[in-house]
XYZ file of C-alpha atoms in Angstrom:
653
model
C 5.366 -36.315 -93.364
C 3.450 -38.472 -90.910
C 5.198 -39.527 -88.011
C 4.544 -43.219 -86.685
C 3.213 -44.014 -83.207
C 3.475 -47.624 -81.643
C 0.546 -47.435 -79.966
C -1.923 -46.800 -83.161
C 0.780 -48.691 -85.944
C 2.276 -51.791 -86.522
C 5.477 -51.145 -87.540
C 6.498 -54.656 -87.511
C 3.830 -55.186 -90.021
C 4.751 -52.255 -91.798
C 8.974 -53.228 -92.116
C 7.629 -56.968 -93.453
C 6.857 -54.945 -96.874
C 9.857 -52.858 -96.904
C 11.785 -55.303 -99.548
C 13.665 -58.438 -98.870
C 15.492 -57.355 -95.796
C 12.296 -56.622 -94.036
C 10.381 -59.779 -94.597
C 14.050 -61.146 -92.881
C 13.884 -59.075 -90.247
C 10.669 -60.051 -89.582
C 10.818 -63.512 -90.033
C 14.121 -63.759 -87.876
C 13.545 -65.484 -84.366
C 15.288 -62.378 -82.102
C 14.533 -64.002 -78.999
C 18.165 -65.791 -78.737
C 19.944 -62.115 -79.387
C 20.618 -59.018 -76.700
C 17.409 -57.582 -78.489
C 15.056 -59.697 -77.804
C 11.483 -60.309 -79.421
C 10.980 -57.767 -82.157
C 7.654 -56.920 -80.428
C 9.789 -55.105 -77.535
C 12.034 -53.208 -79.834
C 11.564 -49.669 -78.814
C 10.558 -46.801 -81.231
C 13.384 -45.153 -82.222
C 14.929 -48.277 -83.566
C 11.546 -49.101 -85.232
C 12.037 -45.507 -87.015
C 15.924 -46.563 -87.958
C 15.235 -49.130 -89.651
C 11.852 -47.917 -91.373
C 14.355 -45.390 -92.816
C 17.352 -47.624 -94.501
C 14.916 -50.575 -95.236
C 13.069 -47.941 -97.618
C 16.284 -45.831 -98.743
C 17.334 -46.749 -102.007
C 20.849 -46.020 -100.956
C 23.231 -49.004 -99.478
C 23.039 -48.516 -95.774
C 23.236 -50.535 -92.252
C 22.371 -50.217 -89.089
C 24.510 -51.431 -85.467
C 22.462 -51.146 -82.724
C 23.003 -51.780 -79.244
C 25.977 -52.452 -76.633
C 26.807 -54.909 -79.060
C 26.430 -53.548 -82.310
C 23.888 -55.957 -83.555
C 23.472 -55.427 -87.480
C 20.999 -54.514 -89.695
C 21.510 -53.655 -93.832
C 18.755 -53.035 -96.685
C 18.646 -54.586 -99.872
C 21.017 -52.079 -101.715
C 23.447 -53.380 -99.596
C 22.781 -56.856 -99.548
C 24.819 -57.323 -103.040
C 27.937 -55.181 -100.959
C 27.333 -58.034 -98.570
C 26.616 -60.869 -100.928
C 29.771 -60.196 -103.309
C 31.494 -60.612 -99.803
C 30.086 -63.551 -98.653
C 29.319 -62.383 -95.748
C 25.070 -62.132 -96.388
C 22.858 -63.396 -94.911
C 24.716 -64.513 -91.510
C 25.792 -60.937 -91.222
C 22.059 -59.876 -90.455
C 21.908 -60.078 -86.451
C 25.419 -60.737 -85.982
C 27.920 -58.762 -84.130
C 29.920 -55.926 -86.055
C 32.921 -57.411 -84.872
C 32.379 -60.534 -86.109
C 30.818 -59.432 -89.419
C 34.428 -57.447 -90.624
C 37.255 -59.048 -88.525
C 39.153 -57.850 -91.465
C 39.000 -54.321 -90.847
C 37.861 -54.215 -86.939
C 41.561 -53.456 -85.305
C 41.457 -50.232 -87.897
C 38.358 -48.757 -86.836
C 37.447 -50.319 -83.469
C 38.975 -47.185 -81.446
C 36.765 -44.964 -83.525
C 33.948 -46.872 -82.989
C 33.905 -46.756 -79.405
C 34.234 -43.208 -79.385
C 31.904 -43.111 -81.545
C 29.145 -45.263 -79.061
C 30.738 -42.676 -76.271
C 29.354 -40.020 -78.235
C 32.648 -38.378 -78.233
C 32.649 -37.800 -82.012
C 31.625 -39.549 -85.059
C 33.413 -41.571 -87.185
C 34.490 -40.652 -90.760
C 37.423 -42.197 -92.574
C 37.581 -41.623 -96.249
C 39.956 -43.645 -98.877
C 40.896 -45.919 -95.541
C 43.434 -48.746 -97.021
C 42.109 -52.333 -96.247
C 43.917 -55.547 -96.664
C 41.163 -59.052 -97.853
C 41.361 -61.470 -100.068
C 40.382 -61.592 -103.650
C 40.427 -64.993 -105.622
C 42.900 -66.689 -103.462
C 45.447 -63.683 -103.594
C 45.764 -60.840 -101.245
C 45.181 -57.893 -102.940
C 44.192 -54.147 -101.105
C 41.608 -51.643 -101.423
C 40.636 -48.333 -100.274
C 37.321 -48.131 -98.571
C 34.580 -44.826 -97.225
C 33.455 -45.660 -93.586
C 30.949 -43.296 -92.014
C 29.008 -43.490 -88.963
C 25.995 -41.223 -87.498
C 24.823 -41.241 -83.565
C 21.348 -42.248 -82.893
C 20.327 -41.293 -79.248
C 18.010 -42.304 -76.776
C 15.269 -40.202 -75.145
C 18.327 -39.793 -72.202
C 20.002 -38.519 -74.675
C 22.449 -41.610 -74.708
C 23.892 -43.141 -78.007
C 21.618 -46.563 -78.730
C 23.223 -47.087 -82.385
C 25.117 -46.471 -85.271
C 23.960 -45.845 -89.088
C 26.724 -46.997 -91.028
C 28.262 -46.108 -94.838
C 30.740 -48.701 -95.313
C 31.434 -49.452 -99.135
C 34.981 -49.447 -101.417
C 35.993 -46.732 -102.805
C 37.062 -46.685 -106.246
C 38.074 -43.395 -108.080
C 35.368 -44.103 -110.581
C 32.339 -44.427 -108.156
C 34.193 -41.701 -105.499
C 31.103 -38.580 -106.608
C 28.568 -41.176 -106.750
C 29.481 -42.402 -103.179
C 29.758 -38.636 -101.857
C 25.832 -37.954 -103.544
C 24.822 -41.311 -101.944
C 26.677 -40.521 -98.470
C 24.837 -36.584 -98.819
C 21.369 -37.897 -99.696
C 21.891 -40.542 -96.338
C 22.690 -37.718 -94.394
C 19.703 -36.045 -95.230
C 17.805 -39.012 -94.566
C 19.245 -39.197 -91.226
C 18.935 -36.086 -90.142
C 14.853 -35.770 -91.179
C 14.278 -39.553 -89.640
C 16.270 -38.244 -86.541
C 14.256 -34.794 -86.598
C 10.621 -36.988 -87.010
C 11.741 -39.084 -84.292
C 12.597 -36.242 -81.874
C 8.945 -34.760 -83.063
C 6.811 -37.843 -82.373
C 8.566 -38.925 -79.046
C 10.549 -35.713 -76.995
C 8.125 -35.107 -73.916
C 8.067 -31.626 -75.110
C 5.901 -29.434 -76.846
C 7.587 -28.928 -80.530
C 6.355 -26.483 -83.318
C 8.079 -25.410 -86.416
C 6.918 -21.987 -87.817
C 7.916 -20.444 -91.274
C 8.223 -17.108 -92.345
C 7.821 -13.984 -90.838
C 4.396 -15.131 -91.231
C 4.664 -17.766 -88.722
C 2.865 -19.951 -91.160
C 2.458 -23.108 -88.628
C 5.022 -25.690 -90.761
C 5.770 -28.381 -88.377
C 3.556 -29.227 -84.735
C 3.797 -32.817 -82.660
C 0.721 -33.882 -80.566
C 2.072 -32.782 -76.767
C 2.111 -28.999 -78.826
C -1.411 -29.711 -79.844
C -2.482 -30.581 -76.278
C -1.075 -27.549 -75.044
C -2.926 -25.322 -77.675
C -5.992 -27.576 -77.425
C -6.017 -27.857 -81.136
C -6.607 -30.577 -83.845
C -3.731 -31.204 -86.511
C -6.545 -29.056 -89.287
C -4.531 -25.761 -88.361
C -1.348 -27.003 -90.237
C -0.508 -24.369 -92.968
C -2.195 -21.788 -91.151
C -0.570 -18.584 -89.533
C -0.205 -18.832 -86.211
C -2.324 -15.827 -85.311
C -5.099 -17.324 -87.819
C -4.815 -20.818 -85.890
C -4.378 -19.451 -82.266
C -6.637 -16.013 -82.355
C -6.315 -15.913 -78.340
C -2.457 -15.168 -78.627
C -3.129 -11.273 -80.449
C -2.301 -8.633 -77.115
C -0.717 -11.089 -74.807
C 2.907 -9.885 -76.782
C 4.190 -13.258 -77.810
C 3.537 -12.692 -81.990
C 6.154 -9.471 -81.112
C 8.073 -11.728 -79.622
C 8.569 -14.162 -82.118
C 8.588 -11.368 -85.066
C 11.549 -9.669 -83.071
C 13.210 -13.448 -83.213
C 12.558 -13.975 -86.939
C 14.456 -10.279 -87.516
C 16.637 -9.945 -85.274
C 17.872 -13.861 -85.219
C 18.536 -14.406 -81.845
C 17.014 -16.846 -79.727
C 14.352 -15.983 -77.016
C 14.442 -17.567 -73.788
C 10.979 -17.769 -71.063
C 10.527 -19.149 -67.598
C 7.383 -20.095 -65.840
C 5.818 -17.908 -68.907
C 1.950 -17.366 -68.512
C -0.678 -17.611 -71.841
C -3.959 -17.606 -72.004
C -5.367 -20.096 -74.086
C -8.985 -21.455 -75.143
C -10.021 -25.236 -74.486
C -13.083 -26.308 -75.329
C -14.606 -22.700 -75.642
C -12.863 -21.943 -72.031
C -10.015 -19.866 -71.153
C -7.257 -21.637 -69.360
C -3.883 -20.210 -67.470
C -1.512 -21.983 -69.028
C 2.648 -21.918 -68.035
C 5.447 -22.932 -69.416
C 9.399 -22.983 -69.988
C 9.880 -22.280 -73.516
C 12.520 -21.042 -76.086
C 12.269 -19.508 -79.716
C 14.962 -20.503 -81.428
C 15.793 -19.265 -84.987
C 16.576 -21.380 -87.812
C 19.081 -20.261 -90.476
C 19.024 -21.396 -94.301
C 22.418 -22.051 -96.218
C 22.805 -18.317 -96.433
C 22.459 -17.588 -92.888
C 19.202 -16.107 -92.726
C 16.019 -17.062 -90.754
C 13.236 -18.332 -92.493
C 11.961 -20.739 -89.341
C 11.335 -20.624 -85.512
C 11.528 -23.626 -83.737
C 9.254 -23.075 -80.454
C 10.257 -25.732 -77.749
C 7.784 -25.737 -74.531
C 8.182 -27.820 -71.045
C 4.103 -27.205 -70.178
C 5.049 -26.381 -66.409
C 1.505 -25.648 -65.070
C 0.819 -27.479 -62.817
C 4.016 -26.669 -60.537
C 3.871 -23.394 -61.411
C 0.185 -23.013 -59.851
C 1.396 -25.443 -57.038
C 3.886 -22.938 -56.534
C 1.684 -19.721 -56.218
C -0.713 -21.802 -54.173
C 2.057 -22.435 -51.670
C 3.374 -18.610 -52.038
C -0.262 -17.215 -51.811
C -0.628 -19.753 -48.554
C 2.422 -18.349 -46.751
C 1.491 -14.926 -47.999
C -1.589 -14.919 -46.042
C 0.189 -17.211 -43.070
C 2.641 -14.357 -42.872
C -0.094 -11.824 -42.928
C -1.837 -13.348 -40.038
C 1.237 -13.635 -38.150
C 2.266 -10.167 -38.674
C -1.035 -9.132 -37.596
C -1.414 -10.631 -34.250
C -0.400 -8.064 -31.396
C 2.016 -9.933 -29.877
C 5.247 -11.023 -30.706
C 5.728 -14.316 -33.019
C 8.161 -16.471 -34.804
C 7.853 -19.849 -36.947
C 10.516 -23.032 -35.709
C 11.103 -26.007 -37.968
C 10.996 -29.329 -36.117
C 14.461 -29.762 -35.865
C 14.468 -26.552 -33.553
C 15.441 -23.820 -36.245
C 14.020 -20.643 -36.212
C 12.474 -19.621 -39.389
C 10.385 -16.411 -39.460
C 10.513 -13.579 -37.143
C 6.893 -11.428 -37.086
C 7.478 -7.534 -37.731
C 5.990 -7.189 -33.869
C 9.392 -8.983 -32.984
C 11.343 -6.961 -34.713
C 10.000 -3.532 -33.492
C 10.574 -4.811 -30.140
C 14.037 -6.180 -30.195
C 15.421 -3.405 -32.232
C 17.427 -6.196 -34.262
C 17.462 -6.726 -38.805
C 16.597 -10.333 -40.090
C 21.013 -10.607 -40.379
C 21.331 -9.671 -36.813
C 18.446 -12.533 -35.751
C 19.779 -14.942 -38.423
C 20.688 -18.373 -36.809
C 20.642 -18.539 -33.250
C 21.791 -14.937 -33.164
C 17.975 -14.403 -31.680
C 18.695 -16.130 -28.725
C 20.676 -12.897 -27.200
C 17.618 -11.265 -26.479
C 16.598 -13.453 -23.715
C 18.030 -12.742 -20.315
C 20.797 -14.687 -19.349
C 19.320 -16.041 -16.078
C 16.348 -17.073 -18.268
C 18.395 -19.090 -21.494
C 18.809 -22.360 -19.718
C 15.137 -22.722 -18.761
C 14.012 -21.260 -21.986
C 16.034 -23.929 -24.183
C 15.002 -26.806 -21.816
C 11.052 -26.045 -21.788
C 11.626 -25.111 -25.868
C 12.716 -28.224 -26.758
C 10.753 -30.469 -24.130
C 7.835 -29.413 -25.770
C 8.878 -29.658 -29.594
C 10.141 -33.331 -28.599
C 6.528 -33.822 -28.518
C 2.770 -33.069 -30.636
C 1.158 -31.205 -28.361
C 1.717 -27.287 -27.460
C 3.418 -25.891 -24.195
C 4.189 -22.762 -22.751
C 6.908 -21.096 -21.002
C 7.843 -17.502 -19.375
C 10.849 -15.579 -19.783
C 12.477 -12.114 -20.024
C 13.325 -10.809 -23.727
C 15.317 -7.398 -23.945
C 13.980 -4.749 -25.827
C 15.460 -2.135 -28.412
C 15.877 0.055 -25.173
C 17.753 -2.214 -23.154
C 14.690 -2.991 -20.782
C 13.817 -6.366 -19.999
C 9.996 -7.489 -19.942
C 8.291 -10.933 -18.955
C 6.819 -12.625 -21.717
C 4.322 -15.633 -22.145
C 5.307 -18.170 -25.084
C 3.235 -20.171 -26.210
C 3.703 -23.193 -28.334
C 1.381 -24.326 -30.918
C 2.471 -27.290 -33.570
C 1.078 -27.309 -37.126
C -0.003 -30.433 -37.936
C -0.857 -32.208 -41.461
C -1.659 -36.126 -41.576
C -0.681 -35.879 -37.793
C 2.530 -34.971 -38.520
C 3.973 -31.468 -37.399
C 5.760 -29.837 -39.341
C 5.976 -26.485 -38.484
C 5.975 -25.076 -34.437
C 4.077 -21.487 -34.405
C 5.441 -19.226 -30.983
C 4.169 -16.667 -29.554
C 5.107 -14.285 -26.944
C 2.858 -12.381 -24.932
C 3.992 -9.419 -22.451
C 2.991 -10.119 -19.769
C 5.089 -7.921 -17.628
C 2.922 -5.507 -15.600
C 0.721 -8.979 -14.997
C 3.751 -10.226 -13.350
C 4.432 -7.143 -11.747
C 0.627 -7.174 -10.347
C 1.074 -10.642 -9.278
C 4.333 -9.809 -7.736
C 2.116 -6.398 -5.689
C -0.675 -9.065 -4.826
C 1.529 -11.666 -3.134
C 3.199 -9.033 -1.449
C -0.480 -7.438 -0.775
C -1.540 -10.901 1.020
C 1.196 -10.842 2.980
C 1.204 -6.925 4.049
C -3.163 -7.265 4.436
C -2.578 -10.649 7.186
C -0.087 -8.847 8.883
C -1.423 -5.421 9.418
C -4.645 -7.160 9.774
C -3.516 -8.895 12.617
C -1.743 -6.959 14.613
C -4.636 -4.698 15.443
C -6.927 -8.009 16.160
C -4.219 -9.326 18.574
C -4.333 -6.550 20.392
C -8.200 -6.138 20.612
C -8.378 -9.690 21.627
C -5.609 -9.029 24.340
C -7.820 -6.159 25.561
C -10.684 -7.688 25.436
C -9.108 -10.600 27.489
C -8.121 -8.050 29.996
C -11.448 -6.161 30.236
C -13.061 -9.816 30.876
C -11.061 -10.392 33.884
C -12.146 -6.648 34.679
C -15.713 -6.444 34.075
C -16.210 -7.721 37.727
C -14.317 -4.672 38.917
C -15.733 -1.752 37.377
C -14.283 0.769 39.522
C -10.861 0.337 38.726
C -9.253 3.391 37.163
C -7.080 0.819 34.291
C -10.998 -0.162 32.771
C -11.513 2.669 30.924
C -8.127 2.762 28.896
C -8.350 -0.536 27.988
C -11.967 -0.110 26.729
C -10.176 3.170 24.505
C -7.146 1.042 23.371
C -9.711 -1.507 22.424
C -11.737 0.687 20.752
C -8.677 2.292 18.616
C -7.947 -1.372 17.196
C -11.103 -1.948 16.021
C -11.328 1.536 14.677
C -8.120 0.503 12.532
C -9.628 -2.924 11.537
C -12.935 -1.151 10.092
C -10.248 1.059 8.426
C -8.480 -1.730 6.727
C -11.873 -3.389 5.848
C -13.606 -0.576 4.392
C -10.229 0.071 1.995
C -10.478 -3.671 0.831
C -14.287 -3.267 0.443
C -13.867 -0.007 -1.674
C -11.085 -1.456 -3.922
C -13.449 -4.411 -4.436
C -15.915 -1.906 -5.851
C -13.718 -0.104 -7.691
C -12.553 -3.425 -9.480
C -16.270 -3.932 -9.802
C -17.342 -1.166 -10.898
C -19.793 -0.540 -8.284
C -17.988 2.351 -6.496
C -21.168 4.965 -7.086
C -21.242 8.751 -6.581
C -23.974 10.480 -5.641
C -23.354 14.338 -5.818
C -24.727 16.981 -3.734
C -23.916 20.713 -3.377
C -21.874 21.667 -0.185
C -19.072 23.936 1.391
C -15.635 22.051 1.130
C -14.319 23.927 4.377
C -17.164 22.513 6.440
C -16.478 19.088 5.361
C -13.215 19.566 6.560
C -14.172 20.896 9.713
C -16.181 17.336 10.105
C -13.922 15.234 8.747
C -10.665 15.634 11.015
C -12.356 15.236 14.457
C -9.849 12.116 15.180
C -6.880 14.087 15.191
C -8.501 16.857 17.772
C -9.480 13.947 19.868
C -6.007 13.368 20.086
C -4.997 16.653 20.988
C -1.463 16.425 18.775
C -1.990 17.383 15.085
C -3.913 20.640 14.297
C -6.008 21.171 10.999
C -5.926 24.498 9.791
C -8.176 25.640 6.669
C -6.960 28.295 4.428
C -7.886 29.847 0.919
C -11.488 30.189 -0.175
C -13.374 29.206 2.581
C -16.768 29.473 0.997
C -16.248 27.620 -1.988
C -18.924 25.201 -2.990
C -18.744 21.803 -5.366
C -20.917 19.682 -6.600
C -19.884 16.141 -5.607
C -20.118 13.014 -2.898
C -19.249 14.760 0.114
C -18.708 10.878 1.897
C -16.533 10.010 -1.223
C -14.561 13.229 -1.108
C -14.682 13.042 2.796
C -12.460 9.598 2.760
C -10.012 11.652 0.006
C -9.478 14.286 2.738
C -9.075 12.143 5.918
C -6.789 9.380 3.369
C -4.456 12.690 2.903
C -4.617 14.035 6.335
C -3.789 10.547 8.035
C -0.673 9.990 5.112
C 0.410 13.417 6.324
C 0.659 12.028 10.508
C 1.483 9.201 9.240
C 4.694 10.188 7.331
C 5.375 13.545 8.531
C 4.836 13.063 12.455
C 6.860 15.847 13.395
C 4.769 18.178 10.809
C 2.158 19.183 14.124
C 0.225 21.462 11.907
C -1.203 20.079 8.935
C -2.806 22.503 6.711
C -5.560 22.143 3.965
C -5.883 24.913 1.307
C -9.005 25.509 -0.892
C -8.345 27.772 -4.079
C -10.697 28.402 -7.195
C -8.161 28.229 -10.367
C -11.058 28.979 -13.296
C -13.945 26.735 -13.582
C -12.020 24.239 -10.776
C -11.822 23.984 -6.905
C -8.202 22.707 -5.950
C -7.852 21.081 -2.516
C -3.973 20.687 -1.171
C -2.872 19.387 1.646
C -0.134 20.269 2.982
C 2.551 19.151 5.335
C 6.030 19.847 6.920
C 7.430 16.801 7.075
C 10.755 15.234 5.263
C 9.639 15.205 2.048
C 8.731 12.054 -0.544
C 11.597 11.167 -2.990
C 11.218 12.170 -6.631
C 11.336 8.344 -7.928
C 8.617 7.959 -5.848
C 5.997 10.262 -6.781
C 4.960 8.858 -9.828
C 3.989 6.092 -8.227
C 2.164 7.041 -5.197
C -1.886 6.265 -6.479
C -1.081 3.110 -7.428
C -2.527 -0.244 -6.387
C -0.919 -2.202 -3.465
C 2.191 1.037 -3.793
C 3.293 1.527 -0.474
C 6.155 4.243 0.449
C 9.377 3.794 2.316
C 7.823 2.870 5.251
C 11.166 3.239 7.337
C 10.381 6.696 7.713
C 7.006 5.594 9.301
C 5.471 3.607 12.022
C 2.679 3.209 10.073
C 2.193 1.043 7.098
C -1.312 0.292 5.926
C -2.540 -1.749 2.735
C -1.119 0.976 0.330
C -4.711 1.128 -1.339
C -5.337 4.314 0.054
C -4.143 6.839 -2.357
C -5.659 4.473 -5.327
C -8.953 4.506 -3.412
C -8.294 8.406 -3.455
C -7.222 8.436 -7.040
C -10.323 6.495 -8.273
C -12.947 8.291 -6.789
C -11.105 11.680 -7.890
C -11.380 10.002 -11.559
C -15.337 9.440 -11.245
C -15.484 12.632 -10.597
C -14.106 14.016 -13.639
C -10.874 15.744 -11.537
C -7.591 15.341 -10.986
C -5.280 13.950 -8.594
C -1.320 14.318 -7.766
C 1.620 14.968 -5.331
C 4.377 17.706 -5.276
C 7.348 17.285 -2.895
C 10.789 18.238 -2.078
C 13.247 16.058 0.021
C 13.447 18.019 3.497
C 10.700 20.521 2.679
C 7.353 19.036 3.195
C 4.923 17.365 1.218
C 1.678 18.467 -0.583
C -1.021 15.895 -1.745
C -3.906 18.097 -3.962
C -6.948 17.176 -5.992
C -9.198 19.223 -8.014
C -12.812 19.073 -8.965
C -14.835 20.397 -11.655
C -17.594 23.436 -10.177
C -19.857 23.776 -13.073
C-alpha cells in the first residue's frame, strides 16, 4: 500500500478525483475559514480526507479547534435528507448540528482534549419531521487524529440514525471504518514519523513494511521489502541483532536498547551507526506474536560527538595525571572540578573530602585570604598568573608551592582554568639561606676589612718611626685580618667552582700524617692549641693532597672555634678494610643531635652563641663536596658534654 508524500505527490489534484465531494472540496474557497488556503493544509489532514472520500461507508471529519466539517459522497445522502447539504461542508460542527450539540458537546471537548474517545449508541435525539416533533435513536462514534506533537487535531466521525433493522449493518460499517482509520493512521505515522520504523513478519523476519527513514539508515532501497532481514542486510550476521529479535519473537517480550552500535554497509563502505531502539512484538487475535515492529531513533552524530568529548577528556585527564606537579581544573565561576592523582597523593584526601570548597582546608590558614584574592583576581581576566602558598601534606606538614593558572580558551572565550602547584619548598629555603648568606657574608667581610683598614692607618702614621715597639704588633694584627679575608674569599671561590662543576681533583700518593703535620702550622704558631696525630701514621692514600689539606684544616678550625676550651685536638688515622678513615676529635661541649644532619649543608651555620667565630657556613659544605669527588664518605658524631668527632673516608685501592 503506497504512502503519499507532499513533496512528490499533488494531493489536492488527487482529492479532486475522489467523487463529488472531492471535487467540491477542491473547488471551494477556503481562504476565509480558519483552515486557510488548501495548498497550506497539513499532510495528516490530506491523508484523512483521502480515507473518507474513497470510503464506501458514510464518514465525515471534524478538523481543527473550530471542528470544520468534511464528509464523503455516501454521507452526503444522509445530509441531503436532513437538508444540511451542501452548507454542511466547511461549516463548524456546532453550527451544523444544533439539535444534538448540547448532548454531545461535553464528550466532544473531552475527545479533543485527548482524554477519551466519544462513542454513543442508541442516543435519543429529538427532531422535527414533516412539521411534527419526533424522536429517533442515533449512533455517534469519534476517533481522534493526532499531529506529530501528539496533540489531537481532528475527529473522524460516524453519525447515523440507528434503526433496529440497520444496527447490524451499522456495526459492520463501524468496524470497517475503524479498520480503515487504523490502517490510515498507521500509514500516516509510518510516512511522517521522524524515526525509522520497520515491521517484520514471522520468525523468518520477512520485511513487510518500512519507511523511508529506515531505508536511509540501512542504506537500502524499497526492493528489499518481502525479503528476510538476514538476506536483505547480510552484514547484520554476527552482530547479535538477529538473535535478539528471535528472542523477542519467541518470548513476546519487548527489547529496549540505548546507544546501540551497528555496522552497516553504505555504498560499499562499512559505517558505524548508533541508535536508541525498541523491538516491539505485535500479536494476533489469539495473543501470539506474528510480527515485530522496529522503531529506531538515529543518534549517530550525538554519540560520536559524545565519544569524541569523552576521548578528549580522557586524554586531557591522562596528561593532567602525568604531570609531576599537583594540578586541578576550575570553571570560570571558580568551582574546582578535577584534581589529579598527584594532588590526592600529596594531600591524602579523597574525592569526597575535596568536594566543593572542602579542598581549601589544605591551604595554610595564614595564606588562605591572599590565595583566594589572587586566585579570583586572575580568574576575572583572560590571561594566566601565579601566586605562592603553603599546602598541607598527608603527614600534616606544610610545604611552599608555586601556583600557575592558565586559561583554556575557545574562540577567544575562557571555558576552563588549569591550575598547577609546583613544590618550591626547598628552593624557598635555599633562597632564604642565600639571603641570610648575603647578610652574613657582608658582615663577616666587613669586620676584618674594617680592622685591616684601621691597622693600616696606624701603620701609615708610624712608618716614619719604624723604631717603635708597637709597629710589629700592628703588622701582625693586619696580617691576621688579611688572612681572615683570604679564607672567606677562598670559601666563596671554591663554592662557586662547585656550583659550576669546575672544582678539579689532581691525585697523588701521600702519607696522611705528614699532610696533617704540614697543614696545621697556624695553630702551632699561636701556641694555644696542640695537634696530635694518632693511629696508622704510615697510611698512604691516592688523593688530591691540596684538597684533603683543605678538609683537615676546616675540621681543625671547626674544633678550635666551637670547642675553644679543648686545647688538644686529636687527628686519628685508621685503615678500615679498603678505606682510610680520618677523624678530627675534640673534647668540647658537643653538638645537639638535631643539628648533626644539617652540618654539611650549604650556608648552614650552627649555634654561634657557643662560639666567638661564625664564618659563612661554607667550610663543611666544601669539605663534603671534596670528599664526594674522591668517592669517599663524610660525617660527624657528637654527644652534648662529650665532645665531637668529624670524620671522612678515602678509598685506598
